[in-house]
C-alpha cells in the first residue's frame, strides 16, 4: 500500500486539478483490481513475485467482460495496467525480487491481450457511432429547443425568486440552462457544472458597453489541460438570466463558489438527467443526452463553419467579436436547415 501511495502521487503530479485527481483515483482502482487478481491465492506477497504470471494476465480480459465491462473499458484497464507496469519496472519496490524476465513476460502478455481485443474494440466503436447517429438531433429541433429555453428560463427564474427554497424548481432551472448551453454551443455538462461565481463576475467586469455580449471563461472542464478555458458567449439578455440567478443564489448563501450546486453545496452530478427532464417538458422529440446534443452541434460546426473555426473551436481563446460572429453563423445554419425541412 505504501508503494501504491507513491504511484498515486506520481499520477496526481504537481498542481493537479480536481478532474486530474479524479482520473488518478480511477486509474488506481483499475491497478488495484489487477494486483488483487494477480495475488489471489498466492503467498509471499511482499516479494511481488506474484506479478510474474503471464497466464493470469491473458485471462484477465475475459474475466472483465464476464463482470459486465464493455470491451472499450477493458482496453482502458489494460492501458492503465501497462502504465503501472512500466513504472514498476523502472522503480521497483525495495522488497521486490521479481526477475526481469518475469516482468518482460507480463508486459508482453498485456500487449498481446490489447492487440487481440483491438478488432472487437473497433467494431464496438462503430456500433456505438451507429447508435449515436440514430439519436441525432436535427438543426430545426435544436432551434426549437433554444426557443423553448428562452421562454422557460425567465419563467423559472421568476418562480425561483418567489420560491427560492424549492429544490425541484431549482433543478428544473439548472437542467433548462444546461440544455440551452449544450444546444447553443455543444459544451459538455462539465462546463455548466463547474462554472464559478468568480468567472461570472469576471465576465461582467470585463464587459464593454460597445460589445455585443458577455464572455464567460470556464477554467475547469474535461479538456482544459489541452485547450484552456471553455468560452461561453451570452447576449445581454442571456447574461441577465445568470445575473437574476446570482441574486437568488446570494440569498441561499451556499458554501461553494459554484454557480449551480446541489443540496450539499457540491457539483450537480445529475445535470444530464435534469436536462432530459427539461427536454421532455418542452415536448421535443426523442430523449437525447447532453452528449447527443453536443454531437449534433459539433457536426453542424464541422459542416457549416469555416475550417479554421471548426478545427479550433476549443483550441483558441476568441474575442467577443469572434464569438459573436460564430454565434451568428450557428444561428444562420439552424435557420437554413429549418427552411430546408419546411420546403
XYZ file of N, CA, C and O in Angstrom, residues 79-271:
772
model
N -4.529 -0.632 -20.662
C -3.628 0.514 -20.845
C -3.131 1.026 -19.497
O -1.921 1.251 -19.307
N -4.029 1.217 -18.539
C -3.633 1.709 -17.211
C -2.714 0.734 -16.496
O -1.772 1.137 -15.799
N -2.985 -0.572 -16.667
C -2.120 -1.577 -16.057
C -0.735 -1.558 -16.693
O 0.286 -1.713 -16.006
N -0.687 -1.369 -18.006
C 0.599 -1.272 -18.701
C 1.412 -0.090 -18.211
O 2.643 -0.177 -18.062
N 0.739 1.034 -17.932
C 1.430 2.215 -17.407
C 2.022 1.929 -16.030
O 3.150 2.337 -15.727
N 1.255 1.212 -15.209
C 1.753 0.860 -13.880
C 2.949 -0.086 -13.994
O 3.935 0.056 -13.252
N 2.879 -1.028 -14.911
C 3.965 -1.990 -15.063
C 5.257 -1.293 -15.506
O 6.349 -1.657 -15.063
N 5.127 -0.295 -16.356
C 6.302 0.482 -16.769
C 6.920 1.190 -15.564
O 8.145 1.180 -15.372
N 6.056 1.796 -14.737
C 6.527 2.471 -13.519
C 7.198 1.465 -12.589
O 8.262 1.743 -12.019
N 6.582 0.292 -12.439
C 7.113 -0.748 -11.555
C 8.479 -1.227 -12.052
O 9.404 -1.437 -11.255
N 8.613 -1.413 -13.344
C 9.875 -1.898 -13.914
C 11.000 -0.888 -13.709
O 12.144 -1.261 -13.423
N 10.672 0.395 -13.857
C 11.692 1.439 -13.742
C 12.028 1.768 -12.288
O 13.174 2.105 -11.972
N 11.026 1.680 -11.398
C 11.245 1.994 -9.976
C 10.594 0.921 -9.112
O 9.561 1.177 -8.475
N 11.177 -0.276 -9.045
C 10.557 -1.361 -8.268
C 10.657 -1.089 -6.770
O 11.555 -0.370 -6.311
N 9.722 -1.646 -5.984
C 9.805 -1.503 -4.518
C 11.036 -2.221 -3.982
O 11.549 -3.164 -4.607
N 11.506 -1.801 -2.832
C 12.732 -2.348 -2.265
C 12.631 -3.848 -1.994
O 13.624 -4.570 -2.074
N 11.429 -4.318 -1.672
C 11.267 -5.736 -1.315
C 11.033 -6.636 -2.521
O 10.903 -7.851 -2.373
N 10.999 -6.047 -3.707
C 10.697 -6.841 -4.907
C 11.858 -7.744 -5.291
O 13.021 -7.317 -5.344
N 11.516 -9.021 -5.552
C 12.507 -9.974 -6.077
C 12.009 -10.556 -7.398
O 12.409 -11.646 -7.791
N 11.142 -9.812 -8.070
C 10.622 -10.285 -9.370
C 11.750 -10.260 -10.382
O 12.390 -9.216 -10.587
N 12.043 -11.383 -11.031
C 13.104 -11.388 -12.035
C 12.716 -10.539 -13.248
O 11.538 -10.391 -13.569
N 13.703 -9.987 -13.913
C 13.463 -9.119 -15.059
C 12.688 -9.846 -16.157
O 11.787 -9.280 -16.777
N 13.035 -11.110 -16.382
C 12.365 -11.856 -17.455
C 10.878 -12.051 -17.122
O 10.039 -12.157 -18.023
N 10.547 -12.080 -15.810
C 9.139 -12.202 -15.414
C 8.352 -10.958 -15.765
O 7.213 -11.039 -16.245
N 8.971 -9.789 -15.533
C 8.302 -8.541 -15.878
C 8.150 -8.397 -17.388
O 7.128 -7.895 -17.879
N 9.145 -8.839 -18.123
C 9.072 -8.778 -19.588
C 7.939 -9.660 -20.106
O 7.171 -9.267 -20.997
N 7.783 -10.850 -19.523
C 6.730 -11.761 -19.983
C 5.340 -11.198 -19.685
O 4.416 -11.321 -20.500
N 5.181 -10.551 -18.525
C 3.894 -9.946 -18.184
C 3.601 -8.765 -19.104
O 2.468 -8.590 -19.581
N 4.615 -7.944 -19.370
C 4.443 -6.813 -20.272
C 4.047 -7.286 -21.658
O 3.164 -6.714 -22.317
N 4.693 -8.362 -22.101
C 4.376 -8.920 -23.427
C 2.948 -9.459 -23.455
O 2.224 -9.311 -24.449
N 2.532 -10.080 -22.345
C 1.166 -10.611 -22.276
C 0.126 -9.490 -22.330
O -0.918 -9.631 -22.976
N 0.404 -8.363 -21.670
C -0.509 -7.224 -21.707
C -0.647 -6.677 -23.122
O -1.759 -6.390 -23.600
N 0.473 -6.536 -23.813
C 0.438 -6.037 -25.184
C -0.293 -7.002 -26.102
O -1.052 -6.594 -26.993
N -0.087 -8.287 -25.868
C -0.760 -9.297 -26.675
C -2.267 -9.245 -26.463
O -3.057 -9.302 -27.419
N -2.686 -9.129 -25.205
C -4.118 -9.058 -24.888
C -4.750 -7.823 -25.513
O -5.849 -7.891 -26.080
N -4.047 -6.691 -25.419
C -4.573 -5.458 -26.011
C -4.696 -5.579 -27.525
O -5.669 -5.112 -28.123
N -3.722 -6.242 -28.150
C -3.772 -6.431 -29.598
C -4.897 -7.359 -30.029
O -5.555 -7.130 -31.054
N -5.142 -8.381 -29.232
C -6.170 -9.359 -29.589
C -7.581 -8.783 -29.503
O -8.473 -9.214 -30.229
N -7.793 -7.805 -28.622
C -9.136 -7.240 -28.498
C -9.328 -6.001 -29.382
O -10.425 -5.445 -29.419
N -8.277 -5.579 -30.091
C -8.358 -4.333 -30.853
C -9.455 -4.372 -31.915
O -10.184 -3.392 -32.114
N -9.603 -5.510 -32.611
C -10.649 -5.613 -33.637
C -12.033 -5.489 -33.018
O -12.907 -4.778 -33.537
N -12.234 -6.156 -31.871
C -13.524 -6.082 -31.183
C -13.800 -4.665 -30.716
O -14.951 -4.197 -30.758
N -12.762 -3.958 -30.284
C -12.915 -2.573 -29.846
C -13.393 -1.693 -30.996
O -14.324 -0.892 -30.856
N -12.766 -1.863 -32.166
C -13.145 -1.064 -33.328
C -14.593 -1.339 -33.735
O -15.366 -0.416 -34.021
N -14.968 -2.610 -33.755
C -16.342 -2.971 -34.120
C -17.342 -2.384 -33.117
O -18.423 -1.921 -33.499
N -16.977 -2.413 -31.838
C -17.846 -1.833 -30.814
C -17.989 -0.327 -31.023
O -19.095 0.227 -30.899
N -16.886 0.350 -31.341
C -16.932 1.792 -31.556
C -17.809 2.145 -32.753
O -18.545 3.140 -32.724
N -17.735 1.328 -33.806
C -18.589 1.554 -34.979
C -20.062 1.395 -34.610
O -20.918 2.172 -35.039
N -20.353 0.367 -33.799
C -21.733 0.138 -33.363
C -22.243 1.309 -32.526
O -23.382 1.752 -32.702
N -21.400 1.811 -31.623
C -21.782 2.956 -30.796
C -22.037 4.179 -31.668
O -22.998 4.935 -31.453
N -21.190 4.368 -32.674
C -21.365 5.502 -33.580
C -22.684 5.403 -34.332
O -23.399 6.395 -34.505
N -23.024 4.192 -34.784
C -24.301 3.990 -35.483
C -25.475 4.308 -34.566
O -26.463 4.920 -34.987
N -25.371 3.893 -33.315
C -26.446 4.166 -32.357
C -26.577 5.666 -32.098
O -27.683 6.193 -31.963
N -25.439 6.366 -32.049
C -25.478 7.814 -31.857
C -26.164 8.504 -33.023
O -26.940 9.453 -32.848
N -25.863 8.031 -34.242
C -26.461 8.638 -35.429
C -27.972 8.466 -35.432
O -28.710 9.309 -35.930
N -28.449 7.344 -34.864
C -29.892 7.125 -34.789
C -30.545 8.110 -33.816
O -31.737 8.376 -33.924
N -29.738 8.611 -32.852
C -30.273 9.563 -31.877
C -29.945 11.008 -32.253
O -30.098 11.921 -31.447
N -29.505 11.205 -33.502
C -29.078 12.527 -33.936
C -30.201 13.553 -33.784
O -31.347 13.300 -34.142
N -29.835 14.696 -33.246
C -30.780 15.796 -33.089
C -30.595 16.744 -34.274
O -29.493 17.231 -34.522
N -31.651 17.012 -34.997
C -31.558 17.855 -36.195
C -31.437 19.327 -35.819
O -31.810 19.747 -34.713
N -30.946 20.127 -36.758
C -30.803 21.570 -36.527
C -32.144 22.242 -36.238
O -32.234 23.091 -35.345
N -33.228 21.895 -36.958
C -34.522 22.509 -36.626
C -34.982 22.204 -35.200
O -35.558 23.072 -34.538
N -34.712 20.972 -34.724
C -35.099 20.621 -33.354
C -34.255 21.415 -32.355
O -34.763 21.876 -31.316
N -32.970 21.603 -32.655
C -32.118 22.420 -31.792
C -32.646 23.851 -31.714
O -32.644 24.477 -30.653
N -33.097 24.350 -32.857
C -33.637 25.709 -32.892
C -34.903 25.809 -32.035
O -35.080 26.760 -31.276
N -35.756 24.809 -32.137
C -36.960 24.778 -31.304
C -36.600 24.714 -29.820
O -37.236 25.371 -28.983
N -35.573 23.926 -29.517
C -35.125 23.798 -28.126
C -34.678 25.149 -27.586
O -35.044 25.531 -26.462
N -33.893 25.882 -28.367
C -33.415 27.192 -27.927
C -34.581 28.158 -27.710
O -34.593 28.930 -26.751
N -35.556 28.105 -28.596
C -36.720 28.978 -28.451
C -37.494 28.648 -27.177
O -37.939 29.554 -26.456
N -37.645 27.351 -26.901
C -38.346 26.937 -25.690
C -37.570 27.336 -24.431
O -38.146 27.767 -23.434
N -36.242 27.187 -24.490
C -35.413 27.574 -23.340
C -35.551 29.068 -23.057
O -35.614 29.483 -21.890
N -35.593 29.875 -24.123
C -35.743 31.324 -23.939
C -37.083 31.671 -23.305
O -37.219 32.702 -22.648
N -38.057 30.821 -23.514
C -39.368 31.045 -22.900
C -39.397 30.520 -21.466
O -39.960 31.157 -20.570
N -38.789 29.344 -21.247
C -38.866 28.689 -19.939
C -37.964 29.325 -18.890
O -38.360 29.461 -17.724
N -36.750 29.682 -19.264
C -35.777 30.150 -18.268
C -36.268 31.399 -17.523
O -36.208 31.432 -16.281
N -36.765 32.436 -18.197
C -37.279 33.587 -17.438
C -38.430 33.215 -16.502
O -38.513 33.746 -15.378
N -39.303 32.297 -16.950
C -40.407 31.869 -16.091
C -39.892 31.129 -14.859
O -40.373 31.351 -13.737
N -38.928 30.251 -15.058
C -38.359 29.506 -13.943
C -37.635 30.431 -12.968
O -37.651 30.218 -11.749
N -37.012 31.465 -13.503
C -36.339 32.437 -12.642
C -37.347 33.213 -11.790
O -37.114 33.445 -10.594
N -38.449 33.598 -12.410
C -39.476 34.310 -11.651
C -40.044 33.431 -10.535
O -40.210 33.878 -9.391
N -40.311 32.179 -10.864
C -40.836 31.254 -9.856
C -39.803 30.996 -8.759
O -40.138 30.916 -7.571
N -38.532 30.858 -9.166
C -37.466 30.592 -8.190
C -37.261 31.780 -7.255
O -36.871 31.608 -6.092
N -37.496 32.973 -7.752
C -37.350 34.162 -6.922
C -38.376 34.159 -5.801
O -38.076 34.573 -4.667
N -39.580 33.648 -6.111
C -40.633 33.592 -5.099
C -40.492 32.366 -4.201
O -40.896 32.395 -3.036
N -39.914 31.286 -4.775
C -39.809 30.016 -4.026
C -38.363 29.523 -4.090
O -38.065 28.473 -4.634
N -37.468 30.337 -3.527
C -36.041 30.031 -3.702
C -35.598 28.766 -2.991
O -34.534 28.228 -3.286
N -36.379 28.253 -2.033
C -36.007 27.025 -1.334
C -36.624 25.780 -1.982
O -36.470 24.674 -1.452
N -37.311 25.952 -3.100
C -37.914 24.834 -3.836
C -36.817 24.153 -4.658
O -36.432 24.640 -5.727
N -36.294 23.043 -4.174
C -35.167 22.369 -4.815
C -35.560 21.807 -6.183
O -34.781 21.875 -7.140
N -36.774 21.262 -6.289
C -37.235 20.700 -7.568
C -37.263 21.788 -8.635
O -36.779 21.592 -9.754
N -37.788 22.929 -8.285
C -37.845 24.053 -9.218
C -36.439 24.518 -9.594
O -36.160 24.829 -10.761
N -35.557 24.518 -8.616
C -34.170 24.928 -8.863
C -33.496 23.997 -9.864
O -32.812 24.449 -10.790
N -33.701 22.686 -9.705
C -33.086 21.734 -10.621
C -33.697 21.822 -12.017
O -33.023 21.555 -13.022
N -34.967 22.204 -12.103
C -35.580 22.428 -13.413
C -34.871 23.574 -14.127
O -34.599 23.506 -15.324
N -34.557 24.623 -13.379
C -33.834 25.758 -13.938
C -32.445 25.342 -14.388
O -32.011 25.692 -15.499
N -31.730 24.575 -13.556
C -30.387 24.131 -13.909
C -30.409 23.297 -15.192
O -29.573 23.467 -16.087
N -31.365 22.359 -15.272
C -31.460 21.499 -16.446
C -31.760 22.286 -17.690
O -31.202 22.019 -18.772
N -32.626 23.277 -17.572
C -33.001 24.098 -18.716
C -31.813 24.928 -19.199
O -31.570 25.054 -20.404
N -31.047 25.489 -18.251
C -29.884 26.288 -18.652
C -28.813 25.410 -19.291
O -28.191 25.795 -20.288
N -28.592 24.207 -18.739
C -27.618 23.280 -19.324
C -28.038 22.888 -20.741
O -27.198 22.775 -21.653
N -29.326 22.680 -20.938
C -29.859 22.340 -22.254
C -29.646 23.493 -23.231
O -29.282 23.283 -24.393
N -29.853 24.719 -22.751
C -29.649 25.895 -23.586
C -28.194 26.000 -24.040
O -27.909 26.202 -25.218
N -27.272 25.842 -23.099
C -25.844 25.952 -23.419
C -25.402 24.843 -24.371
O -24.659 25.088 -25.324
N -25.865 23.612 -24.121
C -25.492 22.491 -24.984
C -26.039 22.679 -26.393
O -25.341 22.429 -27.379
N -27.286 23.137 -26.519
C -27.895 23.327 -27.836
C -27.287 24.507 -28.575
O -27.297 24.558 -29.803
N -26.758 25.446 -27.821
C -26.176 26.637 -28.420
C -24.760 26.398 -28.915
O -24.413 26.729 -30.051
N -23.921 25.776 -28.058
C -22.502 25.640 -28.381
C -21.978 24.209 -28.365
O -20.843 23.969 -28.771
N -22.748 23.274 -27.832
C -22.257 21.910 -27.765
C -21.303 21.670 -26.610
O -20.572 20.687 -26.615
N -21.303 22.553 -25.623
C -20.424 22.357 -24.467
C -20.865 21.131 -23.661
O -22.051 20.812 -23.584
N -19.886 20.463 -23.059
C -20.189 19.346 -22.160
C -20.887 19.854 -20.895
O -20.809 21.038 -20.553
N -21.525 18.920 -20.195
C -22.214 19.278 -18.950
C -21.249 19.878 -17.944
O -21.626 20.735 -17.137
N -19.974 19.432 -17.979
C -18.986 19.917 -17.024
C -18.740 21.407 -17.109
O -18.340 22.028 -16.117
N -18.974 22.006 -18.272
C -18.771 23.452 -18.414
C -19.781 24.202 -17.554
O -19.433 25.157 -16.852
N -21.035 23.765 -17.581
C -22.066 24.377 -16.742
C -21.870 23.972 -15.286
O -21.969 24.792 -14.367
N -21.569 22.691 -15.070
C -21.425 22.163 -13.712
C -20.296 22.864 -12.954
O -20.401 23.107 -11.747
N -19.199 23.192 -13.634
C -18.020 23.738 -12.958
C -17.915 25.258 -13.028
O -16.939 25.831 -12.536
N -18.876 25.905 -13.649
C -18.845 27.364 -13.736
C -18.896 27.971 -12.333
O -19.669 27.537 -11.485
N -18.048 28.967 -12.090
C -17.978 29.569 -10.758
C -18.531 30.991 -10.758
O -18.589 31.662 -11.795
N -18.915 31.429 -9.566
C -19.418 32.791 -9.405
C -18.335 33.807 -9.765
O -18.621 34.871 -10.329
N -17.081 33.468 -9.450
C -15.967 34.366 -9.771
C -15.849 34.552 -11.276
O -15.577 35.662 -11.763
N -16.051 33.481 -12.042
C -15.960 33.568 -13.504
C -17.091 34.406 -14.086
O -16.901 35.123 -15.071
N -18.266 34.330 -13.487
C -19.385 35.169 -13.924
C -19.084 36.640 -13.621
O -19.331 37.524 -14.452
N -18.531 36.901 -12.449
C -18.181 38.284 -12.100
C -17.097 38.826 -13.024
O -17.140 40.000 -13.428
N -16.137 37.976 -13.388
C -15.083 38.402 -14.307
C -15.671 38.773 -15.665
O -15.235 39.738 -16.300
N -16.664 37.991 -16.122
C -17.312 38.292 -17.394
C -18.024 39.636 -17.337
O -17.982 40.422 -18.293
N -18.651 39.917 -16.202
C -19.360 41.192 -16.056
C -18.381 42.353 -15.963
O -18.579 43.409 -16.583
N -17.297 42.154 -15.217
C -16.299 43.217 -15.068
C -15.588 43.510 -16.388
O -15.198 44.650 -16.652
N -15.410 42.457 -17.221
C -14.697 42.632 -18.482
C -15.573 43.074 -19.629
O -15.081 43.263 -20.760
N -16.858 43.267 -19.361
C -17.792 43.653 -20.430
C -17.618 45.122 -20.797
O -17.511 45.984 -19.937
N -17.584 45.391 -22.113
C -17.539 46.770 -22.603
C -18.908 47.161 -23.134
O -19.606 46.346 -23.749
N -19.278 48.395 -22.931
C -20.602 48.846 -23.335
C -20.826 48.730 -24.839
O -21.951 48.558 -25.295
N -19.750 48.850 -25.612
C -19.899 48.806 -27.065
C -19.837 47.386 -27.622
O -19.927 47.186 -28.829
N -19.693 46.379 -26.746
C -19.630 44.992 -27.212
C -21.032 44.396 -27.261
O -21.963 44.900 -26.642
N -21.162 43.297 -28.006
C -22.484 42.711 -28.245
C -22.865 41.648 -27.224
O -23.941 41.054 -27.331
N -22.002 41.370 -26.262
C -22.333 40.347 -25.280
C -21.258 40.160 -24.228
O -20.317 40.955 -24.124
N -21.403 39.101 -23.471
C -20.501 38.774 -22.370
C -19.815 37.445 -22.659
O -20.425 36.537 -23.245
N -18.566 37.305 -22.228
C -17.814 36.068 -22.414
C -17.424 35.504 -21.057
O -16.699 36.157 -20.285
N -17.918 34.302 -20.768
C -17.555 33.603 -19.532
C -16.495 32.564 -19.877
O -16.697 31.740 -20.777
N -15.366 32.620 -19.204
C -14.282 31.660 -19.399
C -14.293 30.651 -18.254
O -13.927 30.992 -17.126
N -14.719 29.429 -18.550
C -14.794 28.372 -17.541
C -13.478 27.591 -17.562
O -13.148 26.957 -18.564
N -12.760 27.641 -16.467
C -11.413 27.065 -16.442
C -11.393 25.558 -16.190
O -10.523 24.854 -16.679
N -12.349 25.073 -15.398
C -12.361 23.656 -15.043
C -13.347 22.899 -15.933
O -14.560 23.058 -15.796
N -12.806 22.115 -16.859
C -13.643 21.246 -17.686
C -12.763 20.133 -18.242
O -11.539 20.141 -18.051
N -13.356 19.191 -18.932
C -12.672 17.946 -19.288
C -11.407 18.169 -20.105
O -10.387 17.508 -19.877
N -11.427 19.075 -21.075
C -10.278 19.245 -21.969
C -9.499 20.527 -21.675
O -8.822 21.051 -22.544
N -9.601 21.014 -20.449
C -8.933 22.273 -20.097
C -7.414 22.181 -20.236
O -6.759 23.145 -20.642
N -6.841 21.029 -19.902
C -5.379 20.888 -19.964
C -4.867 21.037 -21.388
O -3.774 21.542 -21.622
N -5.666 20.613 -22.362
C -5.233 20.688 -23.750
C -5.631 21.993 -24.421
O -4.888 22.526 -25.247
N -6.813 22.543 -24.075
C -7.348 23.658 -24.835
C -7.613 24.927 -24.027
O -8.099 25.912 -24.565
N -7.343 24.889 -22.737
C -7.580 26.077 -21.941
C -9.044 26.226 -21.544
O -9.809 25.264 -21.525
N -9.434 27.455 -21.248
C -10.794 27.717 -20.777
C -11.828 27.436 -21.863
O -11.579 27.657 -23.048
N -12.993 26.968 -21.431
C -14.132 26.831 -22.334
C -14.863 28.160 -22.332
O -15.213 28.688 -21.281
N -15.082 28.714 -23.522
C -15.680 30.036 -23.615
C -17.170 29.949 -23.904
O -17.609 29.165 -24.746
N -17.913 30.786 -23.208
C -19.362 30.819 -23.362
C -19.778 32.268 -23.614
O -19.648 33.120 -22.747
N -20.244 32.537 -24.841
C -20.677 33.880 -25.207
C -22.186 33.990 -25.000
O -22.953 33.180 -25.524
N -22.609 34.986 -24.225
C -24.025 35.203 -23.957
C -24.409 36.627 -24.321
O -23.637 37.569 -24.095
N -25.584 36.785 -24.896
C -26.103 38.115 -25.189
C -26.471 38.804 -23.870
O -26.575 38.145 -22.824
N -26.679 40.131 -23.888
C -27.073 40.815 -22.645
C -28.317 40.206 -22.005
O -28.396 40.099 -20.780
N -29.297 39.797 -22.828
C -30.497 39.180 -22.269
C -30.158 37.867 -21.570
O -30.618 37.610 -20.443
N -29.347 37.025 -22.220
C -29.000 35.718 -21.666
C -28.134 35.859 -20.414
O -28.312 35.128 -19.439
N -27.201 36.820 -20.440
C -26.384 37.049 -19.252
C -27.241 37.586 -18.108
O -26.966 37.330 -16.928
N -28.306 38.297 -18.483
C -29.238 38.786 -17.476
C -29.904 37.652 -16.721
O -30.221 37.794 -15.531
N -30.118 36.515 -17.394
C -30.658 35.338 -16.699
C -29.710 34.922 -15.575
O -30.150 34.642 -14.461
N -28.412 34.859 -15.926
C -27.430 34.457 -14.921
C -27.394 35.444 -13.763
O -27.297 35.057 -12.597
N -27.472 36.740 -14.067
C -27.455 37.750 -13.014
C -28.669 37.593 -12.099
O -28.559 37.728 -10.877
N -29.820 37.267 -12.696
C -31.021 37.047 -11.878
C -30.831 35.851 -10.961
O -31.212 35.879 -9.784
N -30.237 34.767 -11.523
C -29.992 33.596 -10.686
C -28.975 33.908 -9.586
O -29.117 33.450 -8.453
N -27.953 34.706 -9.917
C -26.940 35.037 -8.913
C -27.562 35.816 -7.751
O -27.123 35.683 -6.600
N -28.579 36.618 -8.037
C -29.277 37.336 -6.967
C -30.010 36.351 -6.058
O -29.961 36.453 -4.821
N -30.708 35.387 -6.695
C -31.399 34.351 -5.915
C -30.386 33.524 -5.136
O -30.575 33.206 -3.959
N -29.297 33.185 -5.815
C -28.250 32.342 -5.225
C -27.671 32.988 -3.963
O -27.407 32.307 -2.967
N -27.453 34.310 -3.996
C -26.848 35.003 -2.849
C -27.716 34.881 -1.597
O -27.203 34.827 -0.470
N -29.030 34.806 -1.798
C -29.942 34.676 -0.657
C -29.921 33.269 -0.074
O -30.301 33.071 1.087
N -29.473 32.297 -0.859
C -29.372 30.919 -0.376
C -28.098 30.691 0.422
O -27.966 29.700 1.144
N -27.120 31.594 0.250
C -25.847 31.546 0.977
C -25.159 30.180 0.876
O -24.860 29.532 1.889
N -24.868 29.724 -0.342
C -24.211 28.421 -0.491
C -22.759 28.467 -0.035
O -22.092 29.498 -0.159
N -22.271 27.357 0.483
C -20.877 27.257 0.931
C -20.000 26.755 -0.215
O -19.222 25.818 -0.064
N -20.148 27.376 -1.363
C -19.382 26.998 -2.546
C -19.356 28.176 -3.499
O -20.211 29.075 -3.427
N -18.366 28.194 -4.375
C -18.289 29.248 -5.391
C -18.941 28.801 -6.699
O -18.984 29.558 -7.663
N -19.441 27.576 -6.744
C -20.109 27.095 -7.945
C -21.379 27.893 -8.197
O -22.122 28.215 -7.265
N -21.641 28.192 -9.471
C -22.869 28.907 -9.818
C -24.080 28.023 -9.576
O -25.085 28.446 -9.000
N -23.970 26.768 -10.005
C -25.050 25.797 -9.824
C -24.571 24.714 -8.861
O -23.478 24.169 -9.042
N -25.383 24.376 -7.877
C -24.926 23.472 -6.823
C -26.081 22.602 -6.348
O -27.259 22.929 -6.530
N -25.726 21.468 -5.726
C -26.756 20.580 -5.186
C -27.088 20.957 -3.749
O -26.588 21.956 -3.221
N -27.921 20.154 -3.118
C -28.379 20.464 -1.749
C -27.235 20.498 -0.743
O -27.335 21.146 0.304
N -26.133 19.794 -1.046
C -24.985 19.744 -0.136
C -23.913 20.765 -0.489
O -22.834 20.755 0.094
N -24.199 21.611 -1.465
C -23.225 22.618 -1.862
C -22.158 22.095 -2.805
O -21.159 22.775 -3.047
N -22.377 20.893 -3.353
C -21.414 20.313 -4.287
C -21.876 20.442 -5.728
O -22.916 21.049 -6.013
N -21.122 19.866 -6.663
C -21.494 19.928 -8.083
C -22.799 19.183 -8.354
O -23.146 18.228 -7.649
N -23.508 19.623 -9.378
C -24.778 18.983 -9.758
C -24.451 17.834 -10.715
O -24.356 18.013 -11.927
N -24.293 16.630 -10.163
C -23.874 15.492 -10.977
C -24.984 14.970 -11.886
O -24.711 14.313 -12.890
N -26.244 15.247 -11.545
C -27.366 14.750 -12.347
C -27.846 15.778 -13.367
O -29.004 15.793 -13.761
N -26.928 16.601 -13.838
C -27.296 17.674 -14.762
C -27.906 17.132 -16.057
O -28.861 17.696 -16.585
